[in-house]
PDB file of C-alpha atoms in Angstrom:
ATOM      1  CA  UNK Q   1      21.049  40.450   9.396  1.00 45.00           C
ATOM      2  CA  UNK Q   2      23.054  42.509  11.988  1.00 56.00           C
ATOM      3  CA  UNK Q   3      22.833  42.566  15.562  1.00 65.00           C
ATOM      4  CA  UNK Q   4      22.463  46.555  14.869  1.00 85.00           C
ATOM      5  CA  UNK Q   5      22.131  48.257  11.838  1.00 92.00           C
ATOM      6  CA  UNK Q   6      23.826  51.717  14.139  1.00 92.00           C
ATOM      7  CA  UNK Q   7      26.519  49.866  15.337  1.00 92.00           C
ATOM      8  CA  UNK Q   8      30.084  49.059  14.299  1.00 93.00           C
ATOM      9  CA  UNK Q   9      30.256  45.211  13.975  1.00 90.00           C
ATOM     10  CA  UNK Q  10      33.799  43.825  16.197  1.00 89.00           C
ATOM     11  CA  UNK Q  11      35.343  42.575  13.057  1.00 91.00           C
ATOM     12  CA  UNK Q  12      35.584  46.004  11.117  1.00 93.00           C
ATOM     13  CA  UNK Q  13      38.694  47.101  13.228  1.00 91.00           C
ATOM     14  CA  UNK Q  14      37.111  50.298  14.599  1.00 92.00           C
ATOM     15  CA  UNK Q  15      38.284  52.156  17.523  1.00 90.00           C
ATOM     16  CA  UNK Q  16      36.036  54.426  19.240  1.00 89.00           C
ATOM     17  CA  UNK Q  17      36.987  58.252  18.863  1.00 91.00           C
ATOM     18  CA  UNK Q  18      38.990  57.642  15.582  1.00 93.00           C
ATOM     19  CA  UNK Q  19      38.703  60.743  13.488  1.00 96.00           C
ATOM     20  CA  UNK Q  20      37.202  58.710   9.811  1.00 97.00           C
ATOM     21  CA  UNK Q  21      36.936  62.616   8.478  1.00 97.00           C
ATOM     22  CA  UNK Q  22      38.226  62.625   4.800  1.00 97.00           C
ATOM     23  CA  UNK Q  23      38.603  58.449   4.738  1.00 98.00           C
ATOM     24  CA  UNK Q  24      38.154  57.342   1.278  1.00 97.00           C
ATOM     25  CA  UNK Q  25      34.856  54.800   1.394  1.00 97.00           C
ATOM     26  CA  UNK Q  26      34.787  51.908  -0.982  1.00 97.00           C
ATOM     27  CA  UNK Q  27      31.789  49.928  -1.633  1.00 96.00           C
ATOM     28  CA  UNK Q  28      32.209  46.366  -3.196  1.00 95.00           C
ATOM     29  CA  UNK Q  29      32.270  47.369  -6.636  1.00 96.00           C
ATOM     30  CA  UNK Q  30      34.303  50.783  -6.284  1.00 95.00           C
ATOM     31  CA  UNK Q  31      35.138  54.070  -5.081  1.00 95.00           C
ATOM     32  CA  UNK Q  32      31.846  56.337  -3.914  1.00 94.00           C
ATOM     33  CA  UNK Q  33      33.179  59.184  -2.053  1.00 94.00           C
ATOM     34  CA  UNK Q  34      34.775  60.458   1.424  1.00 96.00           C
ATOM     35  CA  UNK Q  35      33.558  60.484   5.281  1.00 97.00           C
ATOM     36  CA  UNK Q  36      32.369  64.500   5.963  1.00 94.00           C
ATOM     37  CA  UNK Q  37      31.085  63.221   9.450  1.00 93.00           C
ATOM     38  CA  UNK Q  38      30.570  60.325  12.010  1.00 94.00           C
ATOM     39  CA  UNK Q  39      29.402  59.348  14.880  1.00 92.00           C
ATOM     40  CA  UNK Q  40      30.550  57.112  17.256  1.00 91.00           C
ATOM     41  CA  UNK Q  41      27.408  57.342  19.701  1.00 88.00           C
ATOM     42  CA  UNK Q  42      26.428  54.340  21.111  1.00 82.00           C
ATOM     43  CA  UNK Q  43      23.534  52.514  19.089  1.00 84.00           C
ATOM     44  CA  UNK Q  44      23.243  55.479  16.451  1.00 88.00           C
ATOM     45  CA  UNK Q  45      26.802  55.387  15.114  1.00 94.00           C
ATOM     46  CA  UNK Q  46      26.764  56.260  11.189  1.00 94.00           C
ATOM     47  CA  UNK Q  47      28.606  57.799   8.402  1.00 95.00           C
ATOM     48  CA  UNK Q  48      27.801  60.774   5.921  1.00 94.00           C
ATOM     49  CA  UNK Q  49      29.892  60.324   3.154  1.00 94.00           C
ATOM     50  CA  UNK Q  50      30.103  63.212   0.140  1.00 92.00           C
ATOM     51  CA  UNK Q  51      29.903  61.283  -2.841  1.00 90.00           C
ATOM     52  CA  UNK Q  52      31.052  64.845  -5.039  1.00 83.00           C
ATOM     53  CA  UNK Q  53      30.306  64.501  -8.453  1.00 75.00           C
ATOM     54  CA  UNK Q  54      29.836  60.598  -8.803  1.00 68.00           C
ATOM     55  CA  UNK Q  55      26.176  61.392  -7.273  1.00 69.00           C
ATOM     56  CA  UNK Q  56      26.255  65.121  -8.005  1.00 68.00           C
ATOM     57  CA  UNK Q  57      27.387  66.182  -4.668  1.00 72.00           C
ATOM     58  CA  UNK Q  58      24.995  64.356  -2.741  1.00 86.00           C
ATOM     59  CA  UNK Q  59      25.444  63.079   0.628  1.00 90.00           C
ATOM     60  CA  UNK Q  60      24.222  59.755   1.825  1.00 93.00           C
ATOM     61  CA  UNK Q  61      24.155  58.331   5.270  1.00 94.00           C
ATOM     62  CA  UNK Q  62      25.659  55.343   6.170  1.00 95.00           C
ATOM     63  CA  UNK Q  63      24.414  53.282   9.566  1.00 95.00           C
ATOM     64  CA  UNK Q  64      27.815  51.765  10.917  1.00 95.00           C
ATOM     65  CA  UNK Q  65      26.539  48.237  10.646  1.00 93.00           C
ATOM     66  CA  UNK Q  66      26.757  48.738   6.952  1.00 94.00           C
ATOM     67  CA  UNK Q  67      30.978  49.221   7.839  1.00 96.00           C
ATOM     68  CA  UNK Q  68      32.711  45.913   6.484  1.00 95.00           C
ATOM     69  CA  UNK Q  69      36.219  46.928   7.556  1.00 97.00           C
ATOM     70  CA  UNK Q  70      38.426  49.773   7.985  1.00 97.00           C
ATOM     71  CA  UNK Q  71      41.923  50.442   6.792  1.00 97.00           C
ATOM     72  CA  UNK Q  72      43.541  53.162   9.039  1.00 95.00           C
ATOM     73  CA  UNK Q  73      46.732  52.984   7.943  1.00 95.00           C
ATOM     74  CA  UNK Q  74      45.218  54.029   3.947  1.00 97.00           C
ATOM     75  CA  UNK Q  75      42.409  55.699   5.521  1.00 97.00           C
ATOM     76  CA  UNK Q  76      39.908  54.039   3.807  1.00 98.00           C
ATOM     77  CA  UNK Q  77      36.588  51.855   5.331  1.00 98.00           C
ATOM     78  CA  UNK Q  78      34.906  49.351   2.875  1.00 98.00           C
ATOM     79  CA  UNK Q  79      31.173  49.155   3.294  1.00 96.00           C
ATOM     80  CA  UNK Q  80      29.150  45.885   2.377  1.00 93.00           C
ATOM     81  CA  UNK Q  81      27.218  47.451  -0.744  1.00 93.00           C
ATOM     82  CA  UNK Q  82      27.177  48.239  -3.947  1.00 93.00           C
ATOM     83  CA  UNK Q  83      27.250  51.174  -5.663  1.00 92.00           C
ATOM     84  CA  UNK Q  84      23.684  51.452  -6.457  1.00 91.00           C
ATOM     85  CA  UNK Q  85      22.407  50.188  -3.313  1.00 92.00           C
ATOM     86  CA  UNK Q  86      23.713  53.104  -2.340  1.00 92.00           C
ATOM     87  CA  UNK Q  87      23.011  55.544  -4.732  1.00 89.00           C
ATOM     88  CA  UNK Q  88      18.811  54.541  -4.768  1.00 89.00           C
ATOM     89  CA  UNK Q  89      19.129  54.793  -0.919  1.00 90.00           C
ATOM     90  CA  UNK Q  90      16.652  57.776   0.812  1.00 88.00           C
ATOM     91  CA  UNK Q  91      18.139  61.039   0.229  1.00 85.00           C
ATOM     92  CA  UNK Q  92      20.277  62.709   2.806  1.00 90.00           C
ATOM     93  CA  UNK Q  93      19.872  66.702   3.608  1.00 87.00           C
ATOM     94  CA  UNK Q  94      22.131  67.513   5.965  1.00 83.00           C
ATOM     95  CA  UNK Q  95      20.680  70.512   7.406  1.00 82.00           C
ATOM     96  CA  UNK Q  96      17.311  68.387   7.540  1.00 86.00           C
ATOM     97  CA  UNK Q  97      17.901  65.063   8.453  1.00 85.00           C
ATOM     98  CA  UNK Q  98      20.743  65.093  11.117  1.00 82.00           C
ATOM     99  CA  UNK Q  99      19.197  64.015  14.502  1.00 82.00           C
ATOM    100  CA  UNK Q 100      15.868  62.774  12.323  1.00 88.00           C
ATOM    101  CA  UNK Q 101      14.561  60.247  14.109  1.00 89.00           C
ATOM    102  CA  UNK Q 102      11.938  59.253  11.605  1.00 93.00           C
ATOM    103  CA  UNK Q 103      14.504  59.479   8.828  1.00 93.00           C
ATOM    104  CA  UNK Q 104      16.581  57.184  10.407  1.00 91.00           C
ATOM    105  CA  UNK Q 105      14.140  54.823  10.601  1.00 92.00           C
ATOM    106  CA  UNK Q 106      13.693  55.198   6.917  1.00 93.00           C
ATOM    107  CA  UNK Q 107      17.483  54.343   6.335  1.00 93.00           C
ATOM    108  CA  UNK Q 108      17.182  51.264   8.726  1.00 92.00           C
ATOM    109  CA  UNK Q 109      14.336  49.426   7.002  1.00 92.00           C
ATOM    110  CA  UNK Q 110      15.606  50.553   3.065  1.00 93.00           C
ATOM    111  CA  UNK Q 111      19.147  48.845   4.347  1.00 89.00           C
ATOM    112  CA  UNK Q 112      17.558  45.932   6.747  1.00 86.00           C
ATOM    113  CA  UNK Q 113      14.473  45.215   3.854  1.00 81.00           C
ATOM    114  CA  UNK Q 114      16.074  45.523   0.851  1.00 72.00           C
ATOM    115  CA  UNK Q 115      19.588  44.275   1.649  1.00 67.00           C
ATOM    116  CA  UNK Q 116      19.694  41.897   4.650  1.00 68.00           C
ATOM    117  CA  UNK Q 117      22.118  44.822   6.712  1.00 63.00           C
TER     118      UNK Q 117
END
């Protein structure tokens, strides 16, 4: 398990206040989408990642920790799951669930239970 599921491990090769808006994300077995927003913020770092039509437009948030690596130079970041760990994760609303505390906490323990994040 990680240190912290909302933190960027050292090894990933991020740089605090890199723009990752529009970065192609990859999960171990393929493409799912691109970056739409990030945060950087200290112990609540994350992506939201539009997955367009592979999901059906839905958006999915992704806690830092889950960040394997990131290619600036292709713009891409690799993220330690699969496609449907992803995909079955708890449903993101934007408008809702940005700055949810409680949903958060949700994403933590389906990541930290499920998958050993």
């Amino acid at each position: 398990m990680r240190d912290n599921i909302w933190g960027y491990q050292h090894t990933t090769g991020h740089t605090a206040g890199t723009d990752l808006i529009g970065y192609q994300v990859e999960a171990t077995d393929g493409h799912i989408g691109k970056v739409d927003k990030h945060s950087d913020d200290f112990d609540s770092a994350y992506l939201v990642v539009d997955t367009g039509v592979w999901i059906f437009g839905k958006h999915v948030l992704l806690p830092a920790g889950t960040v394997r690596s990131i290619d600036t130079a292709d713009q891409k970041i690799f993220v330690d799951l699969t496609k449907d760990q992803i995909k079955n994760s708890p449903e993101f609303v934007v408008d809702e669930h940005t700055g949810d505390t409680h949903y958060r906490e949700l994403v933590a323990r389906y990541y930290e239970n499920h998958y050993n994040i």
